[in-house]
Tab-separated table of C-alpha atoms in Angstrom:
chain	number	residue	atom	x	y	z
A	1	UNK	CA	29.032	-34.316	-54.221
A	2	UNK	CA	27.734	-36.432	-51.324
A	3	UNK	CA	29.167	-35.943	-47.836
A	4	UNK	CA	28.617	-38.696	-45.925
A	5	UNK	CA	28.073	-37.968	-42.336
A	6	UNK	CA	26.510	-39.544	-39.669
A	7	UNK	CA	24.711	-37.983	-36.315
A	8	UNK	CA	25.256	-40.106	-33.361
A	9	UNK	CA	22.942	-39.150	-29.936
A	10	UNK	CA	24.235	-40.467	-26.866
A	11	UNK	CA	27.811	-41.154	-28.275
A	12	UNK	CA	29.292	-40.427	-24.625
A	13	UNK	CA	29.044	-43.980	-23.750
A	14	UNK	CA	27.861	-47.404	-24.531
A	15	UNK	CA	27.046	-48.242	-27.627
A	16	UNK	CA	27.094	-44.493	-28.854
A	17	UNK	CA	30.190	-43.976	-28.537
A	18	UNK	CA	31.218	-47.378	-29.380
A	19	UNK	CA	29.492	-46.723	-33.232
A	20	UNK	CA	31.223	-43.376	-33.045
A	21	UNK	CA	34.353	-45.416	-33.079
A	22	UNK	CA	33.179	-48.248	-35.645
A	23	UNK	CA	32.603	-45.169	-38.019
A	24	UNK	CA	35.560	-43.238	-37.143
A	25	UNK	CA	37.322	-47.086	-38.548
A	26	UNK	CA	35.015	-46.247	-41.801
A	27	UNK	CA	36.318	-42.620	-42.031
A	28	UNK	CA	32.954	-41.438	-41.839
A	29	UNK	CA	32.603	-37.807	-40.569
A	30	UNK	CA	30.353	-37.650	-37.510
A	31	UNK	CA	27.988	-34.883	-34.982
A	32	UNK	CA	28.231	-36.436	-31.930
A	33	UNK	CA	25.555	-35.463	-29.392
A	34	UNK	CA	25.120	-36.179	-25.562
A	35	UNK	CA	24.755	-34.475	-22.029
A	36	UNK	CA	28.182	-35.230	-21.208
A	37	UNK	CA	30.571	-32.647	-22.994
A	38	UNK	CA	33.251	-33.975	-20.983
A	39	UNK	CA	32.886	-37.504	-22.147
A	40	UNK	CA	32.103	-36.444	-26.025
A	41	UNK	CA	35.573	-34.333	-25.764
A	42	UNK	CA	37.596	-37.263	-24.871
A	43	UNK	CA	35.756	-39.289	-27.828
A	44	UNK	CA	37.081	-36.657	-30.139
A	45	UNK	CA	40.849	-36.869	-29.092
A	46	UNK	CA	40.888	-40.323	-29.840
A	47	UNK	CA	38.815	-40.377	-33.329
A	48	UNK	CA	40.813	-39.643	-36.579
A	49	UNK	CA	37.716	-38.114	-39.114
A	50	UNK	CA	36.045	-34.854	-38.310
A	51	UNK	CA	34.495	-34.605	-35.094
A	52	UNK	CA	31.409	-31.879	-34.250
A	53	UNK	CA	30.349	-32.337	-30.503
A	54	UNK	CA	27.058	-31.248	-29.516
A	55	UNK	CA	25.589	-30.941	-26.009
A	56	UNK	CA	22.047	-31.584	-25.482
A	57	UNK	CA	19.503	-33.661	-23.375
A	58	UNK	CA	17.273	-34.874	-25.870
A	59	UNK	CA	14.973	-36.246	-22.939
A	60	UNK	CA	13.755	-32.730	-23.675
A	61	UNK	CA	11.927	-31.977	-26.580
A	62	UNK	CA	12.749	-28.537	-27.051
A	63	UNK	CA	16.393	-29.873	-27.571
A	64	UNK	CA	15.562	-32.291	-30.006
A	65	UNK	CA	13.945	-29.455	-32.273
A	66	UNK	CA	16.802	-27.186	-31.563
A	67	UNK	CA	19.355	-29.842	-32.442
A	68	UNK	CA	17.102	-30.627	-35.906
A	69	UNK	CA	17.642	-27.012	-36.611
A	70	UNK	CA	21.362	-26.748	-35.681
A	71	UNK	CA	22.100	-29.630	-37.957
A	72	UNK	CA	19.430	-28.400	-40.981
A	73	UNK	CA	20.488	-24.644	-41.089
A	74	UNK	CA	24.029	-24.418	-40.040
A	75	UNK	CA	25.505	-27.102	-41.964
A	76	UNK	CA	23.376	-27.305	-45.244
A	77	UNK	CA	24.083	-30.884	-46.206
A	78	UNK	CA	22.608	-33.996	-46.034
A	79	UNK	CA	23.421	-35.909	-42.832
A	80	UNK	CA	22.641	-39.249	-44.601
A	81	UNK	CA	23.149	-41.773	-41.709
A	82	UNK	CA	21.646	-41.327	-38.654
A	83	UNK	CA	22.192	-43.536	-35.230
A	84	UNK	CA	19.879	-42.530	-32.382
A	85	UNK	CA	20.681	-44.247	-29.115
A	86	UNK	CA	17.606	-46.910	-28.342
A	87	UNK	CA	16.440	-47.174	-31.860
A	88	UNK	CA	16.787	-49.847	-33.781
A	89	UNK	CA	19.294	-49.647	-36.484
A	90	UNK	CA	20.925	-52.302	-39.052
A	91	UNK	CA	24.946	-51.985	-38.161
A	92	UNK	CA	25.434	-54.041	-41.631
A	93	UNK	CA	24.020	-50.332	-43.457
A	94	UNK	CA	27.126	-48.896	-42.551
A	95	UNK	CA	29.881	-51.468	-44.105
A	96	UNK	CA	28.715	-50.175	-47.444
């Protein structure tokens, strides 16, 4: 069985949080991850799929490999869509 997930960084605001909610429309599970655990919190309330928030700065990259290992060892499946904030991504990907 697949579990489709996806990992959003810097889903407190902007466009983050705004594909948090375009995937919350797709009932697509999510780990949401920014600085702002106030911000990610209020996310949640609103979205309707199951919501993991995750606080980290990932200007630091000690967090980024700590958040890699969170994800990997803790939850043992395959996150198979990823959205990091600044990067280039293909919003058509998700409407499959």
């Amino acid at each position: 069985m697949i579990i489709v997930k996806a990992l959003i960084t810097g889903a407190s605001s902007g466009i983050g949080r705004d594909m948090a909610r375009y995937l919350d429309s797709k009932k697509i599970d999510l780990i949401l991850v920014a600085r702002d655990e106030e911000n990610l919190l209020k996310l949640k309330q609103e979205l309707t799929v199951n919501v993991e928030v995750l606080t980290y700065d990932l200007t630091v990259n000690e967090n980024v490999y700590e958040l890699y290992e969170k994800v990997k060892n803790e939850k043992g499946e395959d996150i198979t869509k990823t959205v990091w904030r600044k990067v280039k991504y293909n919003p058509a990907y998700f409407a499959k």
